[in-house]
Coordinates of C-alpha atoms in Angstrom, one line a residue:
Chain A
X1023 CA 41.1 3.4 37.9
X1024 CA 39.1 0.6 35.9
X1025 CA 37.4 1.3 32.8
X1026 CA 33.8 -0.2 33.2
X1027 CA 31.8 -0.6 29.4
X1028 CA 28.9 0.2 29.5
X1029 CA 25.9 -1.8 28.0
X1030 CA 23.0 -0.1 27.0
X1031 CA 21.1 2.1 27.1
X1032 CA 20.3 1.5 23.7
X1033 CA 19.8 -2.2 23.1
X1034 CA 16.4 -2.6 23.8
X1035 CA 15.2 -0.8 21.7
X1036 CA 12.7 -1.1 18.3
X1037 CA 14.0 -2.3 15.0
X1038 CA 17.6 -3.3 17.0
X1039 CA 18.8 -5.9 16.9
X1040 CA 18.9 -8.7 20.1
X1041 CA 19.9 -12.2 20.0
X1042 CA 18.1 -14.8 21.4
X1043 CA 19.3 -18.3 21.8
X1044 CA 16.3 -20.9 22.6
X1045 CA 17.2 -24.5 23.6
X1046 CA 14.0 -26.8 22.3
X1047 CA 12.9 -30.8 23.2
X1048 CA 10.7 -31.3 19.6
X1049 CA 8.5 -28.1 20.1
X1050 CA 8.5 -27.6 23.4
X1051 CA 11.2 -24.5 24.7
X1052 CA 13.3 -25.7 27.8
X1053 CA 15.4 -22.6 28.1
X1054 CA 16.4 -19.3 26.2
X1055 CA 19.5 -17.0 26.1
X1056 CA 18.8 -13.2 25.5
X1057 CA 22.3 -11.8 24.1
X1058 CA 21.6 -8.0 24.1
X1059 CA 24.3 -5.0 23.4
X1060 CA 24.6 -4.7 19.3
X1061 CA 23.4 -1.3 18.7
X1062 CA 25.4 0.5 21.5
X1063 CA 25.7 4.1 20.3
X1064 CA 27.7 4.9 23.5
X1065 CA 25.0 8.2 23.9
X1066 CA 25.7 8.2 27.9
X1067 CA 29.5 9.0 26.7
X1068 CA 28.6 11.4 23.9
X1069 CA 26.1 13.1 26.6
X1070 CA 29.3 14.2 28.8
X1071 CA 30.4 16.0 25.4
X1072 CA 27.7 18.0 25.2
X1073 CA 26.3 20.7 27.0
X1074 CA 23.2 20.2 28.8
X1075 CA 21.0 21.7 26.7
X1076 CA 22.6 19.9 24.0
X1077 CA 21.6 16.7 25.5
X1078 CA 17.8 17.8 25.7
X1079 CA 17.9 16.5 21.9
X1080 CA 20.4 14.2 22.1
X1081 CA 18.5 11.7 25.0
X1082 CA 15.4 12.4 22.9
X1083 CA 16.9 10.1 19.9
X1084 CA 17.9 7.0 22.6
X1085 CA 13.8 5.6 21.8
X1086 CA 11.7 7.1 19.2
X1087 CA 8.5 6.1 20.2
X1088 CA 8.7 7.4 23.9
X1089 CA 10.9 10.7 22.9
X1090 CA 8.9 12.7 25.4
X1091 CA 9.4 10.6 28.3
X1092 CA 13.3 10.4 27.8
X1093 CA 13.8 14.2 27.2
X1094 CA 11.2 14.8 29.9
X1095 CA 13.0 13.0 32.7
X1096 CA 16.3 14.2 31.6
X1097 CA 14.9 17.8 31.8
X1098 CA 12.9 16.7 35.5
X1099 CA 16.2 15.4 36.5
X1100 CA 18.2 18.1 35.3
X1101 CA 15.7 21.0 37.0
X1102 CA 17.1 19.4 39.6
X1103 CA 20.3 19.7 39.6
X1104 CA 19.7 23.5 38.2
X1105 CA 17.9 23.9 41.3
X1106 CA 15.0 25.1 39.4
X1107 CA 11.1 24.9 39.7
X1108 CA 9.4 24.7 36.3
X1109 CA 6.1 26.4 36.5
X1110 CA 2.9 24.9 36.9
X1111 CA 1.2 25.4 33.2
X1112 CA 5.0 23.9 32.1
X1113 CA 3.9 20.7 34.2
X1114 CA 0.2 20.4 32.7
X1115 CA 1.7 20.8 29.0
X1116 CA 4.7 18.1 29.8
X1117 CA 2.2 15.7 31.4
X1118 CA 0.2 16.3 28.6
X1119 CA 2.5 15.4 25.9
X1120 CA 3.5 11.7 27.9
X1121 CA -0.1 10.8 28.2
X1122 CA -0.3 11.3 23.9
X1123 CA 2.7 9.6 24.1
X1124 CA 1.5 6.4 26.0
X1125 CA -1.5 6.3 23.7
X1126 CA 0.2 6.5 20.8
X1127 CA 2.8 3.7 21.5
X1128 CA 0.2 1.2 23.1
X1129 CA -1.8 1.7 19.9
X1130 CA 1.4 0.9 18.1
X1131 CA 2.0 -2.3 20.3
X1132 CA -1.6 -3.6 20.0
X1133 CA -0.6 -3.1 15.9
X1134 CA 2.5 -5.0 16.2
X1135 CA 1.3 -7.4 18.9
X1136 CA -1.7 -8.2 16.4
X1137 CA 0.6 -8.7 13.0
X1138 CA 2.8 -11.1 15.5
X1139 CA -0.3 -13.7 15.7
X1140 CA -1.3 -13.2 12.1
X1141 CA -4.3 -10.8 12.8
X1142 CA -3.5 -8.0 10.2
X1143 CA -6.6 -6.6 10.3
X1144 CA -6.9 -5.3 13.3
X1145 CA -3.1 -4.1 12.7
X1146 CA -4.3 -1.8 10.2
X1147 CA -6.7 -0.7 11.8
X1148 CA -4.6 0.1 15.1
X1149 CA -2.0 2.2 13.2
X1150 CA -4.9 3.9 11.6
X1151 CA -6.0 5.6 14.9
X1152 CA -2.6 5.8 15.9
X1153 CA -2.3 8.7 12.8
X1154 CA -5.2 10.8 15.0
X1155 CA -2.7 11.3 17.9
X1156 CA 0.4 11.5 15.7
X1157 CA -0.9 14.5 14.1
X1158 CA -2.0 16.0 17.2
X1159 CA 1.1 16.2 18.8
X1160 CA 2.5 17.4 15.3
X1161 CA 0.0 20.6 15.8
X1162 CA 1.2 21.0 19.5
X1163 CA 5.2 20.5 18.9
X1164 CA 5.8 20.9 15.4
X1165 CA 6.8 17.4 14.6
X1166 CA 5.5 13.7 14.7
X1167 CA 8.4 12.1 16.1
X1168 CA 11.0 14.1 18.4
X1169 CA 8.5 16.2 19.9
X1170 CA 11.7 18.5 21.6
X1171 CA 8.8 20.4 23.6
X1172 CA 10.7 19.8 27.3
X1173 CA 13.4 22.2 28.1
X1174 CA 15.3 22.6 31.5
X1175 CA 13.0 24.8 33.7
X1176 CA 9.5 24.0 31.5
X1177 CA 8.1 23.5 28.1
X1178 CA 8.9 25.1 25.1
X1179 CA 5.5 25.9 23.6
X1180 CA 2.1 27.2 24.1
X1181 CA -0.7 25.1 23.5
X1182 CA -3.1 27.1 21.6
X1183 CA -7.1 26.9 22.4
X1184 CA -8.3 25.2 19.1
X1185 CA -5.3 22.5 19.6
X1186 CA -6.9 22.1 23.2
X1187 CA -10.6 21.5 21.5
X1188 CA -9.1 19.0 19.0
X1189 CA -6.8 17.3 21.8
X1190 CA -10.7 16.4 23.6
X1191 CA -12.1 15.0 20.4
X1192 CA -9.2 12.7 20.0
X1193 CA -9.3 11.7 23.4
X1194 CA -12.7 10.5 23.2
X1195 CA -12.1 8.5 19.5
X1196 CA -9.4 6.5 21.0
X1197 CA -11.0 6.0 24.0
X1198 CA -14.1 4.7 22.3
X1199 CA -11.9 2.7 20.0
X1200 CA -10.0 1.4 22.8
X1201 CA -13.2 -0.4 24.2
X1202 CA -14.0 -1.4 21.0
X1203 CA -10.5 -3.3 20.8
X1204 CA -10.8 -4.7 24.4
X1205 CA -14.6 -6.2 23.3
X1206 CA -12.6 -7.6 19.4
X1207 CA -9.9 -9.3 21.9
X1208 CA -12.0 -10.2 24.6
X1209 CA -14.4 -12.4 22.1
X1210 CA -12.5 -13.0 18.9
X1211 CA -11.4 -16.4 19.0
X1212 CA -8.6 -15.9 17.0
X1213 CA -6.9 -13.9 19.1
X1214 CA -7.5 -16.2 22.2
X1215 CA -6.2 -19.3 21.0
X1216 CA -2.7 -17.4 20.4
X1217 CA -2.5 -15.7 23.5
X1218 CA -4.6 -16.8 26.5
X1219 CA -2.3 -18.9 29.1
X1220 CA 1.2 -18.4 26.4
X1221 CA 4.0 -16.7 28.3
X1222 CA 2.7 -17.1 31.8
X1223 CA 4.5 -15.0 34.2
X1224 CA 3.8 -15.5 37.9
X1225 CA 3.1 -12.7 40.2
X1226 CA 6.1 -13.9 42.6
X1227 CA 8.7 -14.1 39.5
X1228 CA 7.4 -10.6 38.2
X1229 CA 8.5 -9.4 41.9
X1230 CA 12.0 -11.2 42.2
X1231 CA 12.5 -10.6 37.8
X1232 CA 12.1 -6.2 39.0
X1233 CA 9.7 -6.1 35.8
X1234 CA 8.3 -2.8 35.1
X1235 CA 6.0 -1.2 33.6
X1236 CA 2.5 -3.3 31.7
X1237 CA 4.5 -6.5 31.7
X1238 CA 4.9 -6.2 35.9
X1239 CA 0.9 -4.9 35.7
X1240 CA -0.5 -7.6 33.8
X1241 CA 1.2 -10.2 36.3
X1242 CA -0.6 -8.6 39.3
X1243 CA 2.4 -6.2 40.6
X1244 CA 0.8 -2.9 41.2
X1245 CA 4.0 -1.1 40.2
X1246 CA 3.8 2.3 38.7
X1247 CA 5.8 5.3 39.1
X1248 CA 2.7 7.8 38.7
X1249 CA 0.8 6.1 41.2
X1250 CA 3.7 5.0 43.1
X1251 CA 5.8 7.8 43.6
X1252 CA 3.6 10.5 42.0
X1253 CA 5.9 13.4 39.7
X1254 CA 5.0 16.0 37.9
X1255 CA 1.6 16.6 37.9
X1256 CA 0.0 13.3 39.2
X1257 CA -0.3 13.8 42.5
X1258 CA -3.5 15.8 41.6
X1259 CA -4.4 14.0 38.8
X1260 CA -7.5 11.2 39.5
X1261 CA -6.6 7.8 38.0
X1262 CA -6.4 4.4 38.5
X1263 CA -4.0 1.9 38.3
X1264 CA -4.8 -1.1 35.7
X1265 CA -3.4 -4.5 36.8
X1266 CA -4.7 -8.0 35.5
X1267 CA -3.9 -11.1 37.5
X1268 CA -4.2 -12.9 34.0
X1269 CA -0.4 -13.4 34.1
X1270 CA -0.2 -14.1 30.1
X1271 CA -0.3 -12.4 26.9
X1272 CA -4.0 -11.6 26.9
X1273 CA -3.4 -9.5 30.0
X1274 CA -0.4 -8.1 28.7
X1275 CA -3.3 -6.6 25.8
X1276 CA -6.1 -5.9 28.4
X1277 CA -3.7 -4.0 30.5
X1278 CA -2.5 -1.8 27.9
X1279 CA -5.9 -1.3 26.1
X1280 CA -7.7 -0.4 29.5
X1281 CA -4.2 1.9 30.2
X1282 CA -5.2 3.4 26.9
X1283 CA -9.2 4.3 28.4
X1284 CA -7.4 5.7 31.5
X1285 CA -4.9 7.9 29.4
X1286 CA -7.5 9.2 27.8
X1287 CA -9.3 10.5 31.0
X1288 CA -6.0 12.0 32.4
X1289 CA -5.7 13.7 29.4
X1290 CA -9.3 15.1 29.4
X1291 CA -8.3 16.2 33.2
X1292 CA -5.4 18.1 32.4
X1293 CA -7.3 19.8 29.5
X1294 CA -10.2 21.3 31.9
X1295 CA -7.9 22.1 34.4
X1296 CA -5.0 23.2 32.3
X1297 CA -4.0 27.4 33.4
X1298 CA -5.5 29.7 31.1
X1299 CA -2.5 32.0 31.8
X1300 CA 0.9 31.8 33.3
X1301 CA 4.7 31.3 32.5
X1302 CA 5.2 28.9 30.8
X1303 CA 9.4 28.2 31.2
X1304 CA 11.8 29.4 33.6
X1305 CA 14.5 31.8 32.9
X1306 CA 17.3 29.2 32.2
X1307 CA 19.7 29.7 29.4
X1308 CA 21.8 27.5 27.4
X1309 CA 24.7 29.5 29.1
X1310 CA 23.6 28.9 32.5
X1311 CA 26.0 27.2 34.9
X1312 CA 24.6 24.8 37.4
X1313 CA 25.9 24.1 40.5
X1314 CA 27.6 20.9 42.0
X1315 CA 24.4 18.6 42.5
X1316 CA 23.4 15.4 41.4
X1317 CA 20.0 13.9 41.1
X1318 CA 17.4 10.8 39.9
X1319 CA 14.7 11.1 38.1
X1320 CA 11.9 8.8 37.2
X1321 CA 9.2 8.4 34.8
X1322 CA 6.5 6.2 33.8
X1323 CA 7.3 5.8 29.5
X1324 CA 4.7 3.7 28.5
X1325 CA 6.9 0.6 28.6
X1326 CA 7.6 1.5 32.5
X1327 CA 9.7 2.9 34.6
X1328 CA 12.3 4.6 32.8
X1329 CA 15.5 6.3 35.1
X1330 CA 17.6 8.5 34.8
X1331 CA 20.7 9.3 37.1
X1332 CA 22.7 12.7 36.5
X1333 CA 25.5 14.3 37.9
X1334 CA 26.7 17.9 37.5
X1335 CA 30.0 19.0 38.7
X1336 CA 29.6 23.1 38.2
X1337 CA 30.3 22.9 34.7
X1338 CA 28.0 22.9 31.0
X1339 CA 28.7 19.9 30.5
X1340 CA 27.0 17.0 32.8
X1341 CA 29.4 14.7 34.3
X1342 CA 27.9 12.1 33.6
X1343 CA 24.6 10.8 32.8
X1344 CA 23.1 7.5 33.5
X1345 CA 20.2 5.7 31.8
X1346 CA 18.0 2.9 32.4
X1347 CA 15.7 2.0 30.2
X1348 CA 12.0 -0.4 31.0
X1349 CA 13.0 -3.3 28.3
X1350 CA 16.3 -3.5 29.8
X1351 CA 14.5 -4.8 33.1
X1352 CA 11.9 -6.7 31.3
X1353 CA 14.2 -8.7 29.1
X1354 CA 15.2 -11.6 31.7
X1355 CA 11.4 -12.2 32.1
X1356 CA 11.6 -13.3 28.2
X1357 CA 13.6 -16.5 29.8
X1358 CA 11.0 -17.4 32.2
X1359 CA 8.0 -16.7 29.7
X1360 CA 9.1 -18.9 27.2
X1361 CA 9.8 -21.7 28.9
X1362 CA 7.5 -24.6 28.5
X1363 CA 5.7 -23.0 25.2
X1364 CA 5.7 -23.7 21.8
X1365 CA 8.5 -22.3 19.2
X1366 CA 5.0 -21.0 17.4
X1367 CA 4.4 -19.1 20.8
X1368 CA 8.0 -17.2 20.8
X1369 CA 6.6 -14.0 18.7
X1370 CA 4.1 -12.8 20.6
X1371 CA 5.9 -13.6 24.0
X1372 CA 8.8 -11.5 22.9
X1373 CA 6.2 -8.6 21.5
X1374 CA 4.5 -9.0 24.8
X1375 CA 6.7 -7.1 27.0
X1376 CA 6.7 -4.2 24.2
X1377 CA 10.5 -4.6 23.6
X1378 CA 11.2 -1.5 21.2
X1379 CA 12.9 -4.4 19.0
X1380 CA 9.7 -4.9 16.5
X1381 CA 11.9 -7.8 15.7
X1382 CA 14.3 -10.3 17.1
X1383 CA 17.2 -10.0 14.7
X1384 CA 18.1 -13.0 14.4
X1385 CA 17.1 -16.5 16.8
X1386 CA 18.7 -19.6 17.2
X1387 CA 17.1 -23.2 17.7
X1388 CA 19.3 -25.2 18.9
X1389 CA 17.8 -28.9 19.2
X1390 CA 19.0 -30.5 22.1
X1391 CA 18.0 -34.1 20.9
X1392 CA 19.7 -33.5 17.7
X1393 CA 22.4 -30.8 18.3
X1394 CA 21.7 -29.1 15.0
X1395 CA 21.6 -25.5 15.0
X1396 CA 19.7 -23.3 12.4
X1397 CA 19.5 -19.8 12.3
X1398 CA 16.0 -18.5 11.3
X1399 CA 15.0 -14.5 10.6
X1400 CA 12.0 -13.3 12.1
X1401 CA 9.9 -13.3 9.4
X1402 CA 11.0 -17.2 8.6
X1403 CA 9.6 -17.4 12.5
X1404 CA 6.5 -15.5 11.9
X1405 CA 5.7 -17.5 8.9
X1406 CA 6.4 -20.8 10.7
X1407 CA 3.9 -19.9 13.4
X1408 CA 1.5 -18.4 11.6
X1409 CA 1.9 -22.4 9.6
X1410 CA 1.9 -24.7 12.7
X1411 CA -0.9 -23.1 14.6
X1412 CA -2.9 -23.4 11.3
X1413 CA -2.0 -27.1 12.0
X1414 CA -2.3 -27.3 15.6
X1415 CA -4.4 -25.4 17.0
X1416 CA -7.0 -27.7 18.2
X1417 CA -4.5 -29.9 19.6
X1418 CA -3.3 -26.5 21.7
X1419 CA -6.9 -26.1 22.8
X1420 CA -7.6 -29.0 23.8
X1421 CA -4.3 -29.1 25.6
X1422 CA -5.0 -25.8 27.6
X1423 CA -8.0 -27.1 28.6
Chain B
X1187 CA -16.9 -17.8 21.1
X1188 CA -17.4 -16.2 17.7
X1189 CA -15.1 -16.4 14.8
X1190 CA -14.4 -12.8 12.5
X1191 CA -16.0 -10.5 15.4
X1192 CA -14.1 -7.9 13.2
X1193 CA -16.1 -9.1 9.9
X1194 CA -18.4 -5.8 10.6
X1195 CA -16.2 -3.1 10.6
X1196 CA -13.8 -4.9 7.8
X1197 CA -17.0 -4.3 5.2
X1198 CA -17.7 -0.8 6.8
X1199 CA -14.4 0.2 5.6
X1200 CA -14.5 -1.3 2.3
X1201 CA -17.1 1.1 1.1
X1202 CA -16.0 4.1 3.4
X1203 CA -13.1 6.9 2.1
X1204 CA -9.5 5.7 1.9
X1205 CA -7.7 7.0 5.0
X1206 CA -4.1 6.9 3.7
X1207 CA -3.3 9.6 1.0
X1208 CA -1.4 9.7 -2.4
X1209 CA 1.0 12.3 -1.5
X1210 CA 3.6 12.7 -4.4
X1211 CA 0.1 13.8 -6.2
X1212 CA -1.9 15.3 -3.8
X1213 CA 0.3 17.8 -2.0
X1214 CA -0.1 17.9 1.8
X1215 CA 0.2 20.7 3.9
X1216 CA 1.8 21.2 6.8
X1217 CA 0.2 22.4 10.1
X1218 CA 0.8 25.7 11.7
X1219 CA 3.7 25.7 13.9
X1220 CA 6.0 23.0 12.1
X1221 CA 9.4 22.5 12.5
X1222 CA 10.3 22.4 8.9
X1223 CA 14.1 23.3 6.8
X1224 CA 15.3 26.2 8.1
X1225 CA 14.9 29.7 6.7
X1226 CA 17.8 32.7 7.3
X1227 CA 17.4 36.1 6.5
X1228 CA 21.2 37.7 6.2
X1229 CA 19.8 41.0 6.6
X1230 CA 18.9 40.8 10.1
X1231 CA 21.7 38.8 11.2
X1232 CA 24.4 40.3 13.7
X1233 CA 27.0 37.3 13.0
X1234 CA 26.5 37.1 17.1
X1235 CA 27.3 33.2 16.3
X1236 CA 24.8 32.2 19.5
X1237 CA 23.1 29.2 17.3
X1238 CA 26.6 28.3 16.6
X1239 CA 27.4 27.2 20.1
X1240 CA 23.6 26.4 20.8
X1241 CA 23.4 24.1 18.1
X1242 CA 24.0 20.2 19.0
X1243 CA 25.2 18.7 15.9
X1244 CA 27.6 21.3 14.7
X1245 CA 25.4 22.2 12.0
X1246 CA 26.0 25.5 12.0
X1247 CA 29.5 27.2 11.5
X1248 CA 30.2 30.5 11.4
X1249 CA 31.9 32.0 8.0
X1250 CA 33.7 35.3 7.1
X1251 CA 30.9 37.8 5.5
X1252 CA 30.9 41.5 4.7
X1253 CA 27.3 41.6 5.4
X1254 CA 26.7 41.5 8.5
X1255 CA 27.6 44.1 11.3
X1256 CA 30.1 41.5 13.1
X1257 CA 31.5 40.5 9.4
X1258 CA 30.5 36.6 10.4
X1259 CA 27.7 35.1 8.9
X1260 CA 26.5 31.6 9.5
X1261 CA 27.0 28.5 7.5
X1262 CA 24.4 25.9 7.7
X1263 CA 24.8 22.0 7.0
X1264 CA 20.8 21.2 6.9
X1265 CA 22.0 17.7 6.3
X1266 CA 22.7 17.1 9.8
X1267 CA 19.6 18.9 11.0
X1268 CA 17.6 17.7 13.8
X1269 CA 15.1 20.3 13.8
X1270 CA 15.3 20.7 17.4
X1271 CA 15.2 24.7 17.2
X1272 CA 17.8 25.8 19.1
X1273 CA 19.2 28.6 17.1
X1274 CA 15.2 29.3 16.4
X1275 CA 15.1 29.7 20.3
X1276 CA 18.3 31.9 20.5
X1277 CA 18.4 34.0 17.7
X1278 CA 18.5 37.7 19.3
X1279 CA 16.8 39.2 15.4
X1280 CA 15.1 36.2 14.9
X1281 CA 16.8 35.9 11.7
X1282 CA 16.4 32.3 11.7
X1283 CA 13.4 30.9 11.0
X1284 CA 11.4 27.5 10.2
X1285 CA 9.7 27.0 7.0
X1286 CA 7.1 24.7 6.5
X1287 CA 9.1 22.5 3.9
X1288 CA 9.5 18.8 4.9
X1289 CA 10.8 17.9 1.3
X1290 CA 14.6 17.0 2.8
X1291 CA 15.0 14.4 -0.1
X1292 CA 18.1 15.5 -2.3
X1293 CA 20.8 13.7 -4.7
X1294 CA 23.7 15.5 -3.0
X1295 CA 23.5 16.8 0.6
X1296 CA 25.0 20.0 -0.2
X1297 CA 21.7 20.8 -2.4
X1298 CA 20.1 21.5 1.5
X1299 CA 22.6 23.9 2.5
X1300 CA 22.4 27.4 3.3
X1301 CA 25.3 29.9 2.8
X1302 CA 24.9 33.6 3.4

């Protein structure tokens, strides 16, 4: 039998650390080298050591900003293989909790997107609205981060009337802040110059790249898994899909902004039509035994599709358990985004796909005229952007006119 | 195109409230509901040792105690905590319980510890 290593699942994620290896002429990027695996905890290993309830919190710590969407398709995938159907109130709370998710993290990524270009201000201002949801979901599971409110066969907790009240009032201040940031990006000029036509991404190479997620959205692809292949409760649920045929960063904002407006709709949704009444789990114990199955499961995290493959052979413990998560299929796009742009423009083409890796670790320039290699931290990088655009940037405007 | 569209709001919030607050001074109180340090109550407890095998980073370990019915007590390791609520969950007396203290902050990780 061959050993196979794994890589991933835990790479792409925020704060890790990837290496990138660009090859410049002068400025100009001609090709780039994502080296990815440094971080791997081996959690798909550790997750056949464990029982499956056990992994409920486990799979919860692979990202910590989409939490809910891990545990949640873990627990979809493993109802599954229980054979179990969680009830319907159990649904409307776990749909509930990945729509607060989504907003959250967007507002996080229009934060971090913003401090990439240099435009703290509105970074602030982001991560202040992002505390309004954050202690939301702290009233409804009991913490800000690691909600732990999925279990096999439902939810875990009740959501309480008042929280309900106070989950519509936040809903409507991010929505209305949300169209306040889409009119700040749509006419600041600031913004523009840094990310209108940088880190174009054709419709066609979004296709053949499988991205996912906002980054496949804002090059045209209408690819979603809750509009797609509806789970959970969004088959009933009336929304739209967002797609931009911008192709560039700016998209990449406008699509998550405007996913942020629709969010907050399909959250007011499940609120009026949530079950006053009903179970809430089914009766599924940590000493339960499930039968020989296997199953998928997929979820829309708010970076895209996230999947998870499980297999059960009659035992507590899963046999094994399979992850894949979005960044780890948007990553090769990085390649095709970068190419032809400015060193100034790598920052906000790497934020743009959302890569839960606030920074690249560590990036190489290698100049291919003079074959000298330096090795620059991000924030060297950020600084030097934030420097030549000061420069250059009417040179770059008039270029991309 | 207009420069400093966010000029507006910047001077609104330099004469509104300060959103973030100084905590180490002004306490802050947890919500209703929080997953805080665990609390156990050695009275009610059977020495059952359900959160024992519940719990998914071994923090829990059952002990030799005279005061429980079972004579096994359970030893907890709050340092390895996740505060996932398992043994919460499973507890048949509810013996353990979550308090609302976040302060997990010690000089020696034993300080956290709970031993019946």
């Amino acid at each position: 039998m061959s050993v196979r290593i794994p890589i991933g699942p835990i790479h792409p994620m925020l704060k890790e650390p990837i290496n990138l290896t660009f090859y410049v002429e002068g400025e100009t990027i001609v090709d780039a080298e994502p080296n990815i695996g440094f971080v791997h905890r081996g959690i798909e290993k550790l997750a056949e050591n464990k029982t499956w309830f056990q992994n409920l919190y486990l799979l919860e710590k692979v990202c910590g900003i989409c939490s809910s969407s891990h545990q949640g398709c873990y627990a979809q995938g493993a109802e599954k293989v229980f054979e179990v159907e969680p009830p319907e109130k159990a649904l409307f709370i776990r749909t509930l909790m990945w729509e607060l998710e989504r907003l959250h993290s967007h507002l996080l990524w229009l934060g971090v997107i913003m401090h990439e270009i240099g435009f703290d201000t509105l970074f602030m201002y982001t991560w202040r609205d992002r505390e309004a949801v954050m202690d939301l979901v702290e009233m409804i599971s009991g913490r800000r981060v690691g909600y732990s409110i999925n279990t096999i066969g439902g939810v875990r907790r009740d959501i309480d009337y008042n929280i309900l009240v106070k989950t519509i009032d936040v809903a409507n201040f991010i929505a209305s802040r949300a169209e306040y940031y889409e009119r700040i990006v749509l006419s600041e000029r600031t913004i523009l110059d840094r990310t209108e036509g940088v880190g174009y991404l054709s419709k066609a190479d979004a296709i053949r790249l499988n991205t996912v997620g906002p980054t496949a959205r804002a090059s045209g692809v209408k690819r979603d898994v809750r509009y797609n292949m509806p789970y959970a409760i969004y088959d009933e649920t009336p929304f739209d899909i967002v797609f931009d045929d911008g192709c560039d960063v700016l998209a990449r904002i406008i699509v998550r902004i405007r996913e942020m407006i629709i969010s907050a709709e399909i959250i007011k949704w499940i609120v009026f039509n949530m079950p006053k009444t009903g179970e809430i789990k089914q009766k599924v114990t940590p000493f339960t035994k499930p039968p020989e199955n296997e199953a998928i499961s997929r979820v829309e995290a708010p970076r895209g599709e996230l999947f998870y493959y499980l297999k059960s052979k009659g035992d507590l413990k899963p046999e094994r358990v399979k992850i894949r998560t979005p960044t780890l299929a948007n990553i090769v796009s990085i390649i095709h985004m970068v190419k032809g742009h400015y060193i100034a423009d790598i920052p906000p083409i790497v934020a743009g796909i959302d890569p839960c890796m606030s920074c690249m670790d560590r990036v190489v320039i290698v100049d291919v005229n003079k074959e000298k290699k330096t090795v620059w931290s991000h924030e060297e990088l950020w600084r030097y952007s934030i420097k030549w655009y000061k420069k250059n940037y009417l040179m770059v405007r008039e270029e991309r006119r | 195109m207009p420069w400093g569209s966010v000029l507006k709001e910047a001077l609104k919030n330099v004469f509104s409230k300060s959103v973030t607050v100084n905590y180490p001074v002004v306490k802050v109180e947890a919500p209703n509901g929080f997953r805080g340090i665990l609390e156990f109550d050695v009275k009610k407890c059977l020495g059952c040792g359900t959160c024992a095998r519940v719990c998914p980073t071994n923090v829990i370990v059952m002990v030799p105690c005279e005061k429980t019915r079972l004579k096994k007590a359970p030893k907890f390791e709050l340092s390895k905590c996740v505060f996932c609520g398992s043994c919460v969950e499973v507890c048949p007396t509810k013996a353990i319980s979550f308090s609302k203290n976040f302060h997990t902050a010690v000089l020696k990780k034993e300080e956290i510890g709970i031993s019946p």
